[in-house]
């Protein structure tokens, strides 16, 4: 058939000039006022001084928030963050001594960082009022994807993977005529085609819709030939397991997916309106977008029956999943 560990803020500072620029951008946007205010205020907010420059509680809280640290890990993480901030401040001081803050490339990078932060802040402000999904919207989404929730299945497959450039009509004809995977491997050996045979489990949400529909029409022991851009896949269905997702488990997953989709839609609409209102003049016509190219980019992609992307193999049946079911399903849903 055809068809959570916290990383140090200074982890890479010493290795990259770009990181140094970002450090200076941070200081340019956040420091400056660190020595102002009363001594009483400083005593309650200042954690450390680095050659006179202060490390404050606000800086630590900001880093912890950005790192999305869990409450029970904050105490240990805060100590690590403080050391990272101290190291960063030491480097910044040396960079200023070396007058790198006057370097044209650094100044341009600082301006770019400022523009990026302002643009992100504007979009965040616009999407901050996005309403959360209603119970009706969640129920509708669940009903629209029964193969992911109520009727979710996991396909246990015996797979043969081979390079995409080995595909030919003649090879497919011979594979279709084969009754077992052993016959197929013998066929590939005869043709001197390199391949890799493995066993994998694919949950419904990890499979392309077109492939999922084809598998739904097949039965155990059927063999399928899937063409992809980089790898061809020949697979035999060994077992199909029912693995429905309970409503209480699916609700928070769907809420996150829908909420993310809503926020994305708000951001895209705002960007569309801003572009329409802006007066953009291309002084160099070489950089002007091609009207035909824009139309092609906006057009929906059409699936080809002969070329289907193959999702990465899921956890083998014999192994315990490394991630909880909720995270696994959510990752799959985000790609639908």
Coordinates of C-alpha atoms in Angstrom, one line a residue:
X1 CA 0.0 0.0 0.0
X2 CA 1.5 3.4 -0.9
X3 CA 1.0 6.4 0.6
X4 CA 14.4 20.9 34.3
X5 CA 17.6 21.9 35.1
X6 CA 18.6 25.6 35.5
X7 CA 21.5 26.7 33.4
X8 CA 23.9 29.4 34.6
X9 CA 23.2 32.8 32.9
X10 CA 27.0 33.0 32.2
X11 CA 27.2 29.5 30.7
X12 CA 28.4 30.8 27.3
X13 CA 29.5 34.4 28.0
X14 CA 33.2 33.5 27.9
X15 CA 32.8 31.7 24.5
X16 CA 31.1 34.3 22.4
X17 CA 31.4 38.0 21.6
X18 CA 27.7 38.0 20.8
X19 CA 27.0 37.0 24.4
X20 CA 29.1 39.9 25.6
X21 CA 27.0 42.3 23.5
X22 CA 23.8 40.9 25.0
X23 CA 25.3 41.3 28.5
X24 CA 26.0 44.9 27.7
X25 CA 22.5 45.3 26.3
X26 CA 21.1 44.0 29.6
X27 CA 23.1 46.5 31.6
X28 CA 22.3 49.4 29.3
X29 CA 18.6 48.7 29.7
X30 CA 18.5 47.8 33.4
X31 CA 21.4 49.3 35.3
X32 CA 22.1 53.1 35.3
X33 CA 19.9 53.8 38.4
X34 CA 21.5 51.2 40.6
X35 CA 23.3 53.7 42.8
X36 CA 20.4 56.0 43.3
X37 CA 18.0 56.0 46.3
X38 CA 18.3 55.9 50.0
X39 CA 20.7 53.7 51.9
X40 CA 17.6 52.2 53.7
X41 CA 16.2 51.1 50.3
X42 CA 19.5 49.6 49.3
X43 CA 19.8 47.6 52.5
X44 CA 16.5 45.8 51.8
X45 CA 17.0 45.3 48.0
X46 CA 20.7 45.0 47.4
X47 CA 22.1 41.5 47.6
X48 CA 25.7 42.2 46.7
X49 CA 28.0 44.9 45.4
X50 CA 30.6 44.3 42.7
X51 CA 33.2 47.0 42.7
X52 CA 30.4 49.4 43.8
X53 CA 27.8 48.2 41.3
X54 CA 24.8 46.6 43.0
X55 CA 23.0 43.3 42.4
X56 CA 19.4 43.7 43.5
X57 CA 16.5 41.5 44.4
X58 CA 14.6 42.7 41.3
X59 CA 17.4 41.4 39.0
X60 CA 17.3 38.0 40.7
X61 CA 13.5 37.8 40.5
X62 CA 13.6 38.7 36.9
X63 CA 16.1 36.0 36.1
X64 CA 14.1 33.4 38.0
X65 CA 11.0 34.4 36.2
X66 CA 12.7 34.2 32.8
X67 CA 14.0 30.7 33.7
X68 CA 10.5 29.6 34.8
X69 CA 11.9 28.1 38.0
X70 CA 9.6 26.1 40.1
X71 CA 8.8 27.4 43.6
X72 CA 10.5 24.6 45.4
X73 CA 13.7 25.2 43.4
X74 CA 13.9 29.0 43.9
X75 CA 16.1 29.0 47.0
X76 CA 18.8 27.0 45.4
X77 CA 18.4 28.6 42.0
X78 CA 18.6 32.1 43.4
X79 CA 22.1 31.4 44.7
X80 CA 23.2 30.2 41.3
X81 CA 21.6 33.3 39.7
X82 CA 23.4 35.6 42.0
X83 CA 26.7 34.1 41.1
X84 CA 25.8 34.4 37.4
X85 CA 24.8 38.1 37.9
X86 CA 28.1 38.8 39.7
X87 CA 30.2 37.2 37.0
X88 CA 28.2 39.1 34.3
X89 CA 28.8 42.4 36.1
X90 CA 32.5 41.8 36.4
X91 CA 32.7 41.1 32.7
X92 CA 30.6 44.3 31.9
X93 CA 32.9 46.4 34.0
X94 CA 36.0 45.1 32.1
X95 CA 34.2 45.6 28.8
X96 CA 33.5 49.2 29.7
X97 CA 37.2 49.7 30.8
X98 CA 38.2 48.4 27.4
X99 CA 35.7 51.0 25.8
X100 CA 33.8 48.3 24.1
X101 CA 30.6 50.3 24.9
X102 CA 31.9 52.7 22.3
X103 CA 32.5 50.1 19.6
X104 CA 30.3 50.8 16.6
X105 CA 29.3 47.1 16.2
X106 CA 28.5 46.9 19.9
X107 CA 26.4 50.1 19.7
X108 CA 24.5 48.7 16.8
X109 CA 23.9 45.5 18.6
X110 CA 22.6 47.4 21.7
X111 CA 20.2 49.3 19.5
X112 CA 19.0 46.1 17.9
X113 CA 18.5 44.5 21.3
X114 CA 16.5 47.5 22.4
X115 CA 14.3 47.4 19.3
X116 CA 13.7 43.7 19.8
X117 CA 12.7 44.1 23.4
X118 CA 10.4 47.0 22.6
X119 CA 8.7 45.1 19.8
X120 CA 8.3 42.0 21.9
X121 CA 6.9 44.1 24.8
X122 CA 4.4 45.7 22.4
X123 CA 3.1 42.3 21.2
X124 CA 3.0 40.9 24.7
X125 CA 0.9 43.8 25.8
X126 CA -1.5 43.2 22.9
X127 CA -2.0 39.5 23.6
X128 CA -2.0 39.8 27.4
X129 CA -5.8 40.4 27.3
X130 CA -6.5 37.3 25.2
X131 CA -9.5 35.5 26.7
X132 CA -9.1 31.9 27.8
X133 CA -10.9 29.2 25.9
X134 CA -14.5 28.5 27.0
X135 CA -15.8 25.0 28.0
X136 CA -17.7 24.9 24.7
X137 CA -14.6 25.6 22.7
X138 CA -12.7 22.9 24.5
X139 CA -15.5 20.4 24.0
X140 CA -15.7 21.3 20.3
X141 CA -12.0 20.8 19.8
X142 CA -12.1 17.5 21.5
X143 CA -15.0 16.3 19.3
X144 CA -13.1 17.5 16.2
X145 CA -10.1 15.3 17.0
X146 CA -11.5 12.0 18.1
X147 CA -8.4 10.1 16.8
X148 CA -6.3 12.1 19.3
X149 CA -8.6 11.8 22.4
X150 CA -11.6 9.4 22.6
X151 CA -10.4 7.0 19.9
X152 CA -6.6 7.6 20.3
X153 CA -4.5 4.6 19.2
X154 CA -0.8 3.6 19.4
X155 CA 0.6 1.7 16.4
X156 CA 3.4 -0.8 17.1
X157 CA 5.4 -1.0 13.9
X158 CA 8.1 -3.2 12.4
X159 CA 10.0 -0.7 10.3
X160 CA 12.6 -0.6 7.5
X161 CA 14.1 2.8 6.8
X162 CA 16.1 3.5 3.7
X163 CA 17.3 6.6 1.9
X164 CA 14.8 8.6 -0.1
X165 CA 16.9 8.4 -3.3
X166 CA 16.3 4.6 -3.4
X167 CA 12.7 5.0 -4.3
X168 CA 11.5 3.8 -7.7
X169 CA 8.3 2.5 -9.2
X170 CA 9.9 -0.9 -9.7
X171 CA 10.9 -1.1 -6.1
X172 CA 7.5 -0.2 -4.9
X173 CA 5.9 -2.8 -7.1
X174 CA 8.1 -5.5 -5.7
X175 CA 7.5 -4.3 -2.1
X176 CA 3.7 -4.3 -2.6
X177 CA 3.9 -7.9 -3.8
X178 CA 5.9 -9.0 -0.8
X179 CA 4.1 -10.9 2.0
X180 CA 6.6 -10.5 4.9
X181 CA 9.2 -8.1 6.0
X182 CA 11.8 -10.9 5.5
X183 CA 10.9 -11.0 1.8
X184 CA 11.4 -7.2 1.6
X185 CA 14.8 -7.3 3.4
X186 CA 15.9 -10.1 1.0
X187 CA 14.8 -7.9 -1.9
X188 CA 16.7 -4.9 -0.6
X189 CA 19.8 -7.0 0.0
X190 CA 19.6 -8.3 -3.6
X191 CA 19.5 -4.7 -4.9
X192 CA 22.4 -3.7 -2.5
X193 CA 20.2 -1.1 -0.9
X194 CA 21.3 0.0 2.6
X195 CA 18.6 0.1 5.2
X196 CA 17.9 0.0 8.9
X197 CA 15.3 -2.2 10.6
X198 CA 13.8 -1.3 13.9
X199 CA 10.6 -1.5 16.0
X200 CA 8.8 1.6 17.2
X201 CA 5.5 2.8 18.6
X202 CA 3.7 5.7 17.0
X203 CA 0.9 7.5 18.9
X204 CA -1.8 8.9 16.7
X205 CA -0.9 12.6 17.5
X206 CA 2.7 12.1 16.2
X207 CA 1.6 11.0 12.7
X208 CA 0.7 13.2 9.7
X209 CA -3.1 13.3 9.2
X210 CA -2.9 11.6 5.7
X211 CA -0.8 8.7 7.1
X212 CA -3.1 8.4 10.1
X213 CA -6.1 8.1 7.8
X214 CA -4.4 5.3 5.8
X215 CA -3.5 3.4 8.9
X216 CA -7.1 3.6 10.1
X217 CA -8.1 1.6 7.0
X218 CA -5.5 -1.1 7.5
X219 CA -5.3 -4.2 9.7
X220 CA -2.6 -5.9 11.7
X221 CA 0.1 -7.5 9.5
X222 CA -0.6 -5.1 6.6
X223 CA 2.5 -3.4 5.1
X224 CA 2.7 0.2 4.0
X225 CA 5.3 2.0 1.9
X226 CA 5.7 5.7 2.8
X227 CA 7.7 8.1 0.7
X228 CA 9.2 11.1 2.5
X229 CA 11.7 13.9 1.5
X230 CA 14.7 12.4 3.3
X231 CA 13.8 8.8 4.2
X232 CA 11.5 6.1 2.8
X233 CA 9.7 3.9 5.3
X234 CA 8.4 0.4 4.8
X235 CA 6.4 -0.6 7.9
X236 CA 4.3 -3.6 9.0
X237 CA 1.6 -3.1 11.6
X238 CA 2.4 -5.5 14.4
X239 CA -0.2 -4.3 16.9
X240 CA -2.8 -1.5 17.4
X241 CA -3.4 -0.5 21.0
X242 CA -6.4 1.6 22.2
X243 CA -5.0 4.5 24.3
X244 CA -7.8 7.0 24.8
X245 CA -7.1 10.2 26.7
X246 CA -9.6 10.8 29.5
X247 CA -11.6 14.0 29.4
X248 CA -10.1 15.3 32.7
X249 CA -6.6 14.8 31.3
X250 CA -7.4 16.3 27.9
X251 CA -9.1 19.5 29.1
X252 CA -5.9 21.3 30.3
X253 CA -4.1 20.2 27.2
X254 CA -6.8 21.5 24.9
X255 CA -7.0 24.7 26.9
X256 CA -3.3 25.4 26.4
X257 CA -3.4 24.6 22.7
X258 CA -6.5 26.8 22.1
X259 CA -5.1 29.6 24.2
X260 CA -1.8 29.5 22.3
X261 CA -3.7 29.6 19.0
X262 CA -5.8 32.6 20.2
X263 CA -2.7 34.5 21.2
X264 CA -1.0 33.7 17.9
X265 CA -4.1 34.9 16.0
X266 CA -4.2 38.2 17.9
X267 CA -0.5 38.8 17.2
X268 CA -0.9 38.0 13.5
X269 CA -4.0 40.3 13.2
X270 CA -2.2 43.1 15.0
X271 CA 0.8 42.7 12.7
X272 CA -1.4 42.7 9.6
X273 CA -3.2 45.9 10.7
X274 CA 0.1 47.6 11.5
X275 CA 1.6 46.7 8.1
X276 CA -1.6 48.0 6.4
X277 CA -1.3 51.3 8.2
X278 CA 2.4 51.7 7.8
X279 CA 3.9 53.6 4.8
X280 CA 6.8 51.5 3.6
X281 CA 8.9 52.8 0.7
X282 CA 11.6 50.6 -0.8
X283 CA 14.4 52.8 -2.0
X284 CA 16.2 49.7 -3.3
X285 CA 13.6 47.8 -5.4
X286 CA 15.7 44.6 -5.1
X287 CA 14.4 44.2 -1.5
X288 CA 10.8 44.8 -2.4
X289 CA 8.6 41.6 -1.9
X290 CA 7.4 39.9 -5.1
X291 CA 3.6 40.0 -5.3
X292 CA 3.5 36.5 -6.8
X293 CA 5.9 35.3 -4.1
X294 CA 3.6 36.6 -1.4
X295 CA 0.6 34.9 -2.9
X296 CA 2.5 31.6 -3.1
X297 CA 3.6 31.9 0.5
X298 CA 0.1 32.6 1.7
X299 CA -1.5 29.7 -0.3
X300 CA -2.4 26.6 1.7
X301 CA -0.1 23.6 1.2
X302 CA -1.5 20.7 -0.7
X303 CA -0.6 17.2 0.5
X304 CA 0.7 14.8 -2.1
X305 CA -0.3 11.2 -1.9
X306 CA 3.2 10.1 -2.9
X307 CA 5.1 12.2 -0.4
X308 CA 4.3 12.3 3.3
X309 CA 6.5 13.6 6.1
X310 CA 7.3 10.8 8.5
X311 CA 7.2 11.7 12.2
X312 CA 10.1 10.6 14.5
X313 CA 9.6 7.2 16.1
X314 CA 8.0 7.3 19.5
X315 CA 9.2 5.3 22.5
X316 CA 9.7 1.6 21.8
X317 CA 6.9 -0.6 23.3
X318 CA 9.3 -2.2 25.7
X319 CA 10.5 1.1 27.2
X320 CA 8.8 3.3 29.7
X321 CA 7.9 6.7 28.3
X322 CA 10.3 9.4 29.4
X323 CA 7.7 12.1 29.3
X324 CA 4.2 12.0 30.9
X325 CA 1.3 11.3 28.6
X326 CA 0.0 14.9 28.9
X327 CA 3.3 16.4 27.6
X328 CA 3.5 13.8 24.8
X329 CA -0.1 14.5 23.6
X330 CA 0.3 18.2 23.8
X331 CA 3.5 18.2 21.7
X332 CA 1.6 16.2 19.1
X333 CA -1.4 18.5 19.1
X334 CA 0.7 21.6 18.7
X335 CA 1.8 20.2 15.3
X336 CA -1.7 19.6 13.9

